[in-house]
Amino acid sequence: MSDKRQRARVQGSWAKPLHKPQQPTGMPSFSYYNTLSWKCGPRSFEFHQPADPIREIPVEKVIENAGDYEISQGPTGVSRLRLIPGFLQQEEADCMFSKLLAELPWSQKTNYRMMGDAYEEPRLTCWYGELPYTYSRSAMQANTQWHPVLTTLCLGVEQKSGHKFNSLLCNLYRDGKDSIGWHSDNEPSLGPQPIIASLSLGDTRVFSLRKQPLPEDKGDYTYVERIRIPLTHGTLLLMEGCTQVDWQHQVAKEYHDRGPRINLTFRTIYPEPERPSGRFVR
């Protein structure tokens, strides 16, 4: 026997056989799982109709043309909008916008949330009327010193709308970042079905409305009707009937360049009803 074969046999005799891991007690072998997986037959599926009907999100409506619009009718009554573009001619609107922007006593109002947290409105305002006006748990004091331009505009709005107004909330949106969130003008001091006449001066902003959800929706606005109205320079919008009961409105922030816009909201205000101390009115 050669030395090479002799060495191979000696080395082989030293090598030990590989250790086989023992199967854990009580566990099926691999062949069991393999057999089980292949023996599973095809599964059948049955379609069941959903318990709740499938609801579609309504398409947002856009109103741009002059006219009277009945936007809803329900148990509370009829909600109506009247859109009057060109209520003021371009030159007249330009002149009034410049004077009001420069001469009204604009200031930033501080409001309070339900838990008492203070915040500043993201716009400037001023108030005209014989009575104070309270909203968002903060009051604006009575102011009977109407600017002559506002007096002229109020008379024109009353003649066009057929309604009388005794007060005015002025809003200045300085740029696209200024806004007002979802709300209704439903303070007790405005009466049960307030009529609001909104006159826009300056840059165009989108005025949005959404219908109040049904009671069974528990405050979910996903499936409510929505309307958007681009309010241009010199446009008058009237909200009548149950609009403040059945709908909310807002002017949302816009993330592109917008110039200043003045919004004059003429309304009729009544003495606020007495309420128990310690309770807030929106």
Short mmCIF file of C-alpha atoms in Angstrom, two decimals:
data_model
loop_
_atom_site.label_atom_id
_atom_site.label_comp_id
_atom_site.label_asym_id
_atom_site.label_seq_id
_atom_site.Cartn_x
_atom_site.Cartn_y
_atom_site.Cartn_z
CA MET A 1 0.00 0.00 0.00
CA SER A 2 1.38 3.33 -0.99
CA ASP A 3 2.08 6.00 1.56
CA LYS A 4 -0.62 8.19 0.02
CA ARG A 5 -3.36 5.56 0.44
CA GLN A 6 -2.09 4.72 3.91
CA ARG A 7 -2.43 8.35 4.99
CA ALA A 8 -5.96 8.62 3.54
CA ARG A 9 -7.13 5.55 5.47
CA VAL A 10 -5.59 6.81 8.70
CA GLN A 11 -7.18 10.27 8.29
CA GLY A 12 -10.55 8.70 7.48
CA SER A 13 -10.47 6.62 10.59
CA TRP A 14 -10.18 9.76 12.69
CA ALA A 15 -13.17 11.49 11.10
CA LYS A 16 -16.40 11.22 13.09
CA PRO A 17 -19.84 10.82 11.47
CA LEU A 18 -21.99 13.99 11.22
CA HIS A 19 -24.40 14.51 14.11
CA LYS A 20 -28.07 14.32 13.09
CA PRO A 21 -30.30 16.75 15.02
CA GLN A 22 -33.03 14.92 16.82
CA GLN A 23 -36.68 15.70 16.01
CA PRO A 24 -38.39 17.48 18.95
CA THR A 25 -40.76 15.18 20.77
CA GLY A 26 -44.37 15.52 19.69
CA MET A 27 -43.60 17.51 16.49
CA PRO A 28 -44.71 16.07 13.13
CA SER A 29 -42.05 15.35 10.60
CA PHE A 30 -41.40 17.55 7.59
CA SER A 31 -43.05 14.99 5.38
CA TYR A 32 -46.28 15.46 7.39
CA TYR A 33 -46.42 19.21 6.73
CA ASN A 34 -45.49 18.69 3.09
CA THR A 35 -48.27 16.16 2.67
CA LEU A 36 -50.78 18.37 4.51
CA SER A 37 -50.09 21.44 2.37
CA TRP A 38 -50.57 19.53 -0.86
CA LYS A 39 -53.72 17.79 0.28
CA CYS A 40 -55.62 21.05 0.95
CA GLY A 41 -58.38 21.30 -1.62
CA PRO A 42 -59.54 24.49 -3.43
CA ARG A 43 -61.48 26.97 -1.28
CA SER A 44 -64.76 28.47 -2.46
CA PHE A 45 -65.86 32.08 -1.80
CA GLU A 46 -69.34 33.52 -1.64
CA PHE A 47 -70.23 37.19 -2.24
CA HIS A 48 -72.39 38.80 0.43
CA GLN A 49 -74.18 42.11 -0.13
CA PRO A 50 -72.88 44.81 2.31
CA ALA A 51 -75.18 45.42 5.23
CA ASP A 52 -75.03 49.22 4.69
CA PRO A 53 -75.70 50.72 1.24
CA ILE A 54 -72.69 52.12 -0.60
CA ARG A 55 -72.73 55.93 -0.50
CA GLU A 56 -71.09 58.19 -3.04
CA ILE A 57 -69.49 61.51 -2.16
CA PRO A 58 -71.50 64.24 -3.94
CA VAL A 59 -69.72 66.27 -6.61
CA GLU A 60 -69.06 69.84 -5.48
CA LYS A 61 -71.27 72.33 -7.34
CA VAL A 62 -69.91 75.62 -8.66
CA ILE A 63 -72.03 78.78 -8.88
CA GLU A 64 -70.60 81.60 -10.99
CA ASN A 65 -73.51 83.15 -12.86
CA ALA A 66 -76.00 85.72 -11.58
CA GLY A 67 -79.27 84.30 -10.34
CA ASP A 68 -81.44 83.02 -7.51
CA TYR A 69 -80.53 79.53 -6.28
CA GLU A 70 -82.63 77.29 -4.03
CA ILE A 71 -79.85 75.14 -2.61
CA SER A 72 -81.93 72.95 -0.28
CA GLN A 73 -85.40 72.34 1.06
CA GLY A 74 -86.15 70.38 4.21
CA PRO A 75 -88.11 70.29 7.46
CA THR A 76 -86.62 73.60 8.56
CA GLY A 77 -87.53 75.36 5.31
CA VAL A 78 -85.90 76.59 2.10
CA SER A 79 -82.28 77.75 1.85
CA ARG A 80 -81.60 80.31 -0.89
CA LEU A 81 -78.66 82.18 -2.40
CA ARG A 82 -78.84 85.24 -4.62
CA LEU A 83 -75.67 86.01 -6.57
CA ILE A 84 -75.29 89.47 -8.13
CA PRO A 85 -71.93 89.97 -9.89
CA GLY A 86 -71.26 93.56 -10.94
CA PHE A 87 -73.37 95.05 -8.16
CA LEU A 88 -70.71 97.76 -8.18
CA GLN A 89 -69.07 98.86 -11.42
CA GLN A 90 -65.29 98.49 -11.69
CA GLU A 91 -64.36 102.16 -11.20
CA GLU A 92 -66.79 102.63 -8.30
CA ALA A 93 -65.64 99.42 -6.62
CA ASP A 94 -61.96 100.42 -7.00
CA CYS A 95 -62.56 103.81 -5.35
CA MET A 96 -64.54 102.38 -2.43
CA PHE A 97 -62.05 99.57 -1.86
CA SER A 98 -59.13 102.01 -1.61
CA LYS A 99 -60.93 104.30 0.84
CA LEU A 100 -62.16 101.50 3.11
CA LEU A 101 -58.78 99.76 3.13
CA ALA A 102 -57.06 102.96 4.26
CA GLU A 103 -59.67 104.54 6.54
CA LEU A 104 -61.54 101.84 8.49
CA PRO A 105 -60.32 101.03 12.05
CA TRP A 106 -59.07 97.52 11.28
CA SER A 107 -57.90 95.37 14.21
CA GLN A 108 -57.26 91.72 15.00
CA LYS A 109 -59.91 90.23 17.27
CA THR A 110 -59.11 87.70 20.01
CA ASN A 111 -61.53 84.77 20.29
CA TYR A 112 -61.87 81.92 22.78
CA ARG A 113 -62.36 78.21 22.23
CA MET A 114 -64.74 76.01 24.23
CA MET A 115 -62.10 75.28 26.88
CA GLY A 116 -61.14 78.95 27.19
CA ASP A 117 -57.98 78.93 25.03
CA ALA A 118 -57.42 82.29 23.34
CA TYR A 119 -56.47 82.68 19.68
CA GLU A 120 -56.26 85.57 17.23
CA GLU A 121 -58.47 85.58 14.16
CA PRO A 122 -56.51 85.10 10.92
CA ARG A 123 -57.93 88.33 9.44
CA LEU A 124 -58.74 91.89 10.51
CA THR A 125 -62.22 93.12 11.40
CA CYS A 126 -64.31 96.09 12.53
CA TRP A 127 -67.94 96.42 13.61
CA TYR A 128 -70.69 98.98 13.03
CA GLY A 129 -74.04 98.88 14.80
CA GLU A 130 -76.04 100.26 17.71
CA LEU A 131 -75.62 97.03 19.66
CA PRO A 132 -72.53 94.97 20.52
CA TYR A 133 -71.98 91.72 18.64
CA THR A 134 -70.73 88.52 20.28
CA TYR A 135 -69.32 85.51 18.45
CA SER A 136 -66.64 82.94 19.31
CA ARG A 137 -67.03 83.94 22.99
CA SER A 138 -65.74 87.45 22.36
CA ALA A 139 -67.74 90.68 22.02
CA MET A 140 -67.31 93.60 19.61
CA GLN A 141 -68.51 96.85 21.13
CA ALA A 142 -71.29 98.97 19.64
CA ASN A 143 -70.12 101.55 17.10
CA THR A 144 -72.59 104.01 15.60
CA GLN A 145 -70.00 106.13 13.73
CA TRP A 146 -70.52 104.68 10.27
CA HIS A 147 -68.04 105.64 7.58
CA PRO A 148 -69.86 107.62 4.82
CA VAL A 149 -68.93 105.01 2.19
CA LEU A 150 -70.47 102.27 4.35
CA THR A 151 -73.67 104.26 4.78
CA THR A 152 -73.95 104.67 1.01
CA LEU A 153 -73.30 100.99 0.41
CA CYS A 154 -75.85 99.92 3.02
CA LEU A 155 -78.57 101.96 1.33
CA GLY A 156 -77.69 100.45 -2.04
CA VAL A 157 -77.71 96.89 -0.67
CA GLU A 158 -81.07 97.45 1.02
CA GLN A 159 -82.58 98.77 -2.21
CA LYS A 160 -81.25 95.86 -4.27
CA SER A 161 -82.14 93.11 -1.78
CA GLY A 162 -85.43 94.42 -0.41
CA HIS A 163 -84.20 93.86 3.16
CA LYS A 164 -83.30 96.30 5.95
CA PHE A 165 -80.03 96.07 7.87
CA ASN A 166 -78.90 97.80 11.05
CA SER A 167 -75.35 96.54 11.48
CA LEU A 168 -72.24 95.56 9.57
CA LEU A 169 -69.28 93.26 10.19
CA CYS A 170 -66.28 94.18 8.03
CA ASN A 171 -63.57 91.61 7.29
CA LEU A 172 -60.17 92.29 5.75
CA TYR A 173 -58.31 89.32 4.26
CA ARG A 174 -54.81 90.72 3.84
CA ASP A 175 -53.57 87.90 1.62
CA GLY A 176 -54.24 84.25 0.80
CA LYS A 177 -53.15 83.15 4.28
CA ASP A 178 -56.02 85.03 5.96
CA SER A 179 -59.19 82.97 6.28
CA ILE A 180 -62.32 82.10 8.20
CA GLY A 181 -63.18 78.50 9.10
CA TRP A 182 -66.42 76.57 8.80
CA HIS A 183 -69.25 78.26 10.69
CA SER A 184 -72.83 79.50 10.49
CA ASP A 185 -74.00 82.99 11.34
CA ASN A 186 -76.49 81.62 13.86
CA GLU A 187 -75.88 83.67 16.98
CA PRO A 188 -79.08 84.26 18.99
CA SER A 189 -78.72 88.02 18.47
CA LEU A 190 -79.28 87.53 14.70
CA GLY A 191 -82.73 85.96 15.07
CA PRO A 192 -84.07 82.57 13.92
CA GLN A 193 -83.45 82.88 10.14
CA PRO A 194 -80.95 85.69 9.60
CA ILE A 195 -80.43 87.27 6.19
CA ILE A 196 -76.81 88.10 5.43
CA ALA A 197 -75.79 90.38 2.55
CA SER A 198 -72.11 89.90 1.66
CA LEU A 199 -70.36 92.44 -0.56
CA SER A 200 -66.86 91.62 -1.86
CA LEU A 201 -64.21 94.19 -2.79
CA GLY A 202 -60.67 93.46 -3.91
CA ASP A 203 -59.10 90.19 -4.98
CA THR A 204 -61.24 87.14 -5.77
CA ARG A 205 -61.63 84.54 -3.02
CA VAL A 206 -63.57 81.26 -3.05
CA PHE A 207 -66.63 81.17 -0.79
CA SER A 208 -67.49 77.57 0.13
CA LEU A 209 -70.65 76.09 1.62
CA ARG A 210 -71.39 72.63 3.00
CA LYS A 211 -74.71 71.22 4.17
CA GLN A 212 -75.19 70.14 7.75
CA PRO A 213 -75.00 66.32 8.06
CA LEU A 214 -78.00 64.16 8.84
CA PRO A 215 -78.49 63.24 12.53
CA GLU A 216 -77.55 59.61 11.85
CA ASP A 217 -74.18 60.73 10.42
CA LYS A 218 -73.19 62.02 13.87
CA GLY A 219 -71.29 65.08 12.66
CA ASP A 220 -69.57 63.36 9.71
CA TYR A 221 -69.38 65.80 6.75
CA THR A 222 -67.99 63.23 4.26
CA TYR A 223 -71.20 62.77 2.27
CA VAL A 224 -72.77 66.24 2.51
CA GLU A 225 -73.52 68.53 -0.43
CA ARG A 226 -70.92 71.22 -1.16
CA ILE A 227 -70.96 74.46 -3.15
CA ARG A 228 -68.16 76.82 -4.14
CA ILE A 229 -68.62 80.40 -5.35
CA PRO A 230 -65.72 82.57 -6.60
CA LEU A 231 -66.58 86.03 -5.24
CA THR A 232 -65.16 88.69 -7.52
CA HIS A 233 -64.61 92.43 -7.08
CA GLY A 234 -67.97 94.22 -6.66
CA THR A 235 -70.08 91.04 -6.25
CA LEU A 236 -73.05 90.91 -3.86
CA LEU A 237 -74.15 87.57 -2.36
CA LEU A 238 -77.36 87.20 -0.33
CA MET A 239 -77.89 84.24 2.02
CA GLU A 240 -81.58 83.89 2.82
CA GLY A 241 -84.11 81.50 4.35
CA CYS A 242 -82.62 78.62 6.31
CA THR A 243 -79.07 78.93 4.92
CA GLN A 244 -77.62 79.69 8.37
CA VAL A 245 -79.57 76.78 9.89
CA ASP A 246 -78.90 74.04 7.33
CA TRP A 247 -75.51 75.11 5.90
CA GLN A 248 -72.04 76.21 6.98
CA HIS A 249 -69.67 78.45 5.02
CA GLN A 250 -65.97 79.37 4.98
CA VAL A 251 -63.24 81.25 3.14
CA ALA A 252 -60.30 78.84 3.20
CA LYS A 253 -56.61 79.67 3.06
CA GLU A 254 -55.11 79.72 -0.43
CA TYR A 255 -51.52 78.75 -1.14
CA HIS A 256 -50.83 81.06 -4.06
CA ASP A 257 -50.58 84.83 -4.30
CA ARG A 258 -53.72 86.72 -3.34
CA GLY A 259 -54.10 90.44 -2.84
CA PRO A 260 -56.21 92.03 -0.09
CA ARG A 261 -59.97 91.50 -0.05
CA ILE A 262 -62.63 93.35 1.95
CA ASN A 263 -65.87 91.55 2.78
CA LEU A 264 -68.78 93.64 4.09
CA THR A 265 -71.49 91.51 5.73
CA PHE A 266 -74.67 93.50 6.37
CA ARG A 267 -77.07 92.01 8.90
CA THR A 268 -79.85 92.80 11.38
CA ILE A 269 -79.02 92.37 15.03
CA TYR A 270 -81.34 92.23 18.05
CA PRO A 271 -80.68 92.57 21.79
CA GLU A 272 -79.08 89.35 22.99
CA PRO A 273 -81.38 87.16 25.09
CA GLU A 274 -80.41 86.77 28.71
CA ARG A 275 -78.60 83.54 29.52
CA PRO A 276 -77.48 81.90 32.77
CA SER A 277 -74.12 83.10 34.02
CA GLY A 278 -71.17 80.85 33.33
CA ARG A 279 -72.45 79.73 29.93
CA PHE A 280 -70.94 80.92 26.69
CA VAL A 281 -72.62 81.72 23.41
CA ARG A 282 -70.64 81.10 20.24
#
